[in-house]
Amino acid sequence: MTSPSSARIHARQLSLMLVTDSLACGERSLPEVVAAAVAGGVTCVQLREKLASGYVFLDRARALRQLLKPLGIPLIINDRIDIALAAQADGVHLGQTDMPVADARRILPPTMLLGWSVETPAQVEAANDLDVDYLGVSPVFATPTKTDTAPPWGLEGLSRARRLTVKPLVAIGGISTDNIGALRSAGADGCAVVRAICSASDPQIAATKLRRAFDQGVI
Amino acid sequence: MTSPSSARIHARQLSLMLVTDSLACGERSLPEVVAAAVAGGVTCVQLREKLASGYVFLDRARALRQLLKPLGIPLIINDRIDIALAAQADGVHLGQTDMPVADARRILPPTMLLGWSVETPAQVEAANDLDVDYLGVSPVFATPTKTDTAPPWGLEGLSRARRLTVKPLVAIGGISTDNIGALRSAGADGCAVVRAICSASDPQIAATKLRRAFDQGVI
């Protein structure tokens, strides 16, 4: 089941989102890992920097923009709208503790996409009235990457979210090649991964396997 | 010695800047402390929230804007340009590890003021080519509020900075009623304080004393 593509991003571009974690990249540079991930089949990249200064965050955003723009891969900035604006990224991703969507929309150019994390069915329903381009269903499974999360949605929860909205759904949290196919079958338009790619010994191969498993769904 | 007032803020409005610290306010609400400080003579307010989420940061910025706008007291947001834009604050304050000035200017409305922290004489000279409205001379004295700072400027360092620029200078770091007069005499257009007001048992009285001592200079 595929949701209608929005004007700002096509649902297919959400198939496999890499959410970055600079620490998880180890000794490899972030652009190096991102380039490998994109070569493997990642369809969009969300730059998340919870610890970096504004200076470093913008620097990394610019480096990824330079890498991704020629490839046609959307770059989304987590939380910091100012960094997204300065780096001319394609969009921002906001969570429930970030700036509210209505406020964000007022300071974003109309062409910039906005992703929004939802942790409960009530938040999915509320998001139907918001000008957001996809919903991050978070966390779909338990994950060690974020420890401050709501209870996991699970496959049934994702199916329920699917019935509550026509907006594209991107599942995130604890996703691996073993469960990514089931997420598509349960209604996800895309999946977002952090460690499954950033911590992989070969990010390109990891991305290739994830993408193939997602595209196939449950066989 | 007073620098020429810029188009975006008059040097006199920089005389006594309160830099907020929500934790230092203890059981008192931030707007309560700010209102008392302004009643005592604070001439502008910089909202600094190093730990708050975007949601809370914006909420606090809006509350201060509502309080300060009718009083004609400028509200400046530390670091987060997106919060400043969303809250329609009067400006932002950036440090050397935040987004560079040139990048910030590109995403700021031309009417918004921009303050810039300088930690060395070389940074003061470099700032002469930047479109910034005042320089935060940081730290002028040793301070426990920020532990990641450069060596203190001291009075002689401040005098040296004064000779290097005509931009308004706002001294910050370790300022009290005992030393604030000397800072004016050494060339500061204003002083910024955190604990001297936020941690005071009576923020209004503290602000009154600081303002009086600054306005008098060394007698």
mmCIF file of N, CA and C in Angstrom, chain A residues 53-56 58 62 79-83 85-86 96-100 103-104 106-107, chain B residues 53-56 58 62 79-83 85-86 96-100 103-104 106-107:
data_model
loop_
_atom_site.group_PDB
_atom_site.id
_atom_site.type_symbol
_atom_site.label_atom_id
_atom_site.label_comp_id
_atom_site.label_asym_id
_atom_site.label_seq_id
_atom_site.Cartn_x
_atom_site.Cartn_y
_atom_site.Cartn_z
ATOM 1 N N SER A 53 28.051 21.461 17.572
ATOM 2 C CA SER A 53 27.806 22.905 17.588
ATOM 3 C C SER A 53 27.157 23.302 16.271
ATOM 4 N N GLY A 54 26.596 24.522 16.236
ATOM 5 C CA GLY A 54 26.004 25.029 15.010
ATOM 6 C C GLY A 54 27.017 25.089 13.881
ATOM 7 N N TYR A 55 28.241 25.446 14.239
ATOM 8 C CA TYR A 55 29.310 25.542 13.242
ATOM 9 C C TYR A 55 29.565 24.184 12.579
ATOM 10 N N VAL A 56 29.740 23.176 13.404
ATOM 11 C CA VAL A 56 30.027 21.834 12.881
ATOM 12 C C VAL A 56 28.814 21.265 12.152
ATOM 13 N N LEU A 58 26.439 22.867 10.545
ATOM 14 C CA LEU A 58 26.296 23.481 9.223
ATOM 15 C C LEU A 58 27.365 22.972 8.264
ATOM 16 N N ARG A 62 26.513 21.092 4.793
ATOM 17 C CA ARG A 62 26.996 21.560 3.491
ATOM 18 C C ARG A 62 27.728 20.449 2.747
ATOM 19 N N ASP A 79 15.722 18.616 13.290
ATOM 20 C CA ASP A 79 15.480 19.632 14.334
ATOM 21 C C ASP A 79 15.814 21.071 13.939
ATOM 22 N N ARG A 80 17.038 21.341 13.506
ATOM 23 C CA ARG A 80 17.515 22.713 13.341
ATOM 24 C C ARG A 80 17.109 23.323 11.998
ATOM 25 N N ILE A 81 16.023 24.056 12.009
ATOM 26 C CA ILE A 81 15.534 24.704 10.800
ATOM 27 C C ILE A 81 16.542 25.731 10.289
ATOM 28 N N ASP A 82 17.237 26.399 11.230
ATOM 29 C CA ASP A 82 18.215 27.405 10.791
ATOM 30 C C ASP A 82 19.347 26.765 9.994
ATOM 31 N N ILE A 83 19.775 25.585 10.419
ATOM 32 C CA ILE A 83 20.826 24.882 9.679
ATOM 33 C C ILE A 83 20.303 24.454 8.305
ATOM 34 N N LEU A 85 18.009 25.912 6.536
ATOM 35 C CA LEU A 85 17.924 27.107 5.695
ATOM 36 C C LEU A 85 19.308 27.511 5.193
ATOM 37 N N ALA A 86 20.271 27.534 6.103
ATOM 38 C CA ALA A 86 21.615 27.994 5.736
ATOM 39 C C ALA A 86 22.280 27.034 4.744
ATOM 40 N N GLN A 96 8.223 15.585 18.401
ATOM 41 C CA GLN A 96 7.184 16.185 19.249
ATOM 42 C C GLN A 96 7.764 17.197 20.239
ATOM 43 N N THR A 97 9.046 17.105 20.547
ATOM 44 C CA THR A 97 9.639 18.072 21.481
ATOM 45 C C THR A 97 10.361 19.206 20.744
ATOM 46 N N ASP A 98 10.312 19.188 19.417
ATOM 47 C CA ASP A 98 10.916 20.276 18.650
ATOM 48 C C ASP A 98 9.879 21.383 18.429
ATOM 49 N N MET A 99 10.249 22.348 17.626
ATOM 50 C CA MET A 99 9.321 23.427 17.305
ATOM 51 C C MET A 99 8.045 22.851 16.684
ATOM 52 N N PRO A 100 6.871 23.322 17.105
ATOM 53 C CA PRO A 100 5.627 22.814 16.513
ATOM 54 C C PRO A 100 5.563 23.063 15.001
ATOM 55 N N ASP A 103 4.451 26.515 13.588
ATOM 56 C CA ASP A 103 5.493 27.542 13.725
ATOM 57 C C ASP A 103 6.595 27.326 12.699
ATOM 58 N N ALA A 104 6.968 26.068 12.524
ATOM 59 C CA ALA A 104 8.022 25.752 11.561
ATOM 60 C C ALA A 104 7.607 26.160 10.156
ATOM 61 N N ARG A 106 5.729 28.475 9.214
ATOM 62 C CA ARG A 106 5.747 29.931 9.013
ATOM 63 C C ARG A 106 7.131 30.457 8.664
ATOM 64 N N ILE A 107 8.179 29.742 9.088
ATOM 65 C CA ILE A 107 9.521 30.257 8.793
ATOM 66 C C ILE A 107 10.233 29.448 7.699
ATOM 67 N N SER B 53 14.546 21.792 24.903
ATOM 68 C CA SER B 53 14.113 21.342 23.587
ATOM 69 C C SER B 53 13.657 22.559 22.787
ATOM 70 N N GLY B 54 13.521 22.372 21.475
ATOM 71 C CA GLY B 54 13.016 23.452 20.633
ATOM 72 C C GLY B 54 11.635 23.907 21.066
ATOM 73 N N TYR B 55 10.828 22.956 21.480
ATOM 74 C CA TYR B 55 9.461 23.278 21.918
ATOM 75 C C TYR B 55 9.483 24.215 23.122
ATOM 76 N N VAL B 56 10.257 23.851 24.123
ATOM 77 C CA VAL B 56 10.343 24.654 25.348
ATOM 78 C C VAL B 56 11.032 25.986 25.069
ATOM 79 N N LEU B 58 11.126 27.740 22.298
ATOM 80 C CA LEU B 58 10.212 28.655 21.610
ATOM 81 C C LEU B 58 9.143 29.168 22.561
ATOM 82 N N ARG B 62 8.578 33.080 23.351
ATOM 83 C CA ARG B 62 7.302 33.769 23.154
ATOM 84 C C ARG B 62 6.856 34.481 24.426
ATOM 85 N N ASP B 79 22.056 31.671 19.931
ATOM 86 C CA ASP B 79 22.366 30.539 19.056
ATOM 87 C C ASP B 79 21.286 30.174 18.034
ATOM 88 N N ARG B 80 20.069 29.916 18.479
ATOM 89 C CA ARG B 80 19.047 29.340 17.598
ATOM 90 C C ARG B 80 18.308 30.391 16.781
ATOM 91 N N ILE B 81 18.766 30.571 15.550
ATOM 92 C CA ILE B 81 18.145 31.538 14.658
ATOM 93 C C ILE B 81 16.709 31.139 14.348
ATOM 94 N N ASP B 82 16.466 29.824 14.258
ATOM 95 C CA ASP B 82 15.096 29.397 13.948
ATOM 96 C C ASP B 82 14.121 29.802 15.061
ATOM 97 N N ILE B 83 14.578 29.708 16.293
ATOM 98 C CA ILE B 83 13.722 30.117 17.415
ATOM 99 C C ILE B 83 13.497 31.637 17.364
ATOM 100 N N LEU B 85 13.486 33.531 14.728
ATOM 101 C CA LEU B 85 12.558 33.816 13.637
ATOM 102 C C LEU B 85 11.122 33.484 14.051
ATOM 103 N N ALA B 86 10.952 32.317 14.637
ATOM 104 C CA ALA B 86 9.593 31.870 14.992
ATOM 105 C C ALA B 86 8.983 32.752 16.083
ATOM 106 N N GLN B 96 31.519 31.831 18.596
ATOM 107 C CA GLN B 96 32.474 31.349 17.594
ATOM 108 C C GLN B 96 32.195 29.908 17.169
ATOM 109 N N THR B 97 31.489 29.144 17.995
ATOM 110 C CA THR B 97 31.188 27.761 17.606
ATOM 111 C C THR B 97 29.781 27.630 17.024
ATOM 112 N N ASP B 98 29.065 28.752 16.915
ATOM 113 C CA ASP B 98 27.740 28.709 16.298
ATOM 114 C C ASP B 98 27.871 28.930 14.794
ATOM 115 N N MET B 99 26.737 29.080 14.136
ATOM 116 C CA MET B 99 26.749 29.339 12.702
ATOM 117 C C MET B 99 27.542 30.616 12.408
ATOM 118 N N PRO B 100 28.420 30.604 11.395
ATOM 119 C CA PRO B 100 29.171 31.814 11.062
ATOM 120 C C PRO B 100 28.249 32.990 10.705
ATOM 121 N N ASP B 103 26.756 33.343 7.135
ATOM 122 C CA ASP B 103 25.656 32.403 6.892
ATOM 123 C C ASP B 103 24.395 32.852 7.611
ATOM 124 N N ALA B 104 24.573 33.312 8.834
ATOM 125 C CA ALA B 104 23.420 33.760 9.618
ATOM 126 C C ALA B 104 22.743 34.943 8.943
ATOM 127 N N ARG B 106 22.548 35.667 5.910
ATOM 128 C CA ARG B 106 21.802 35.277 4.708
ATOM 129 C C ARG B 106 20.400 34.771 5.029
ATOM 130 N N ILE B 107 20.198 34.246 6.237
ATOM 131 C CA ILE B 107 18.863 33.720 6.550
ATOM 132 C C ILE B 107 18.105 34.614 7.531
#
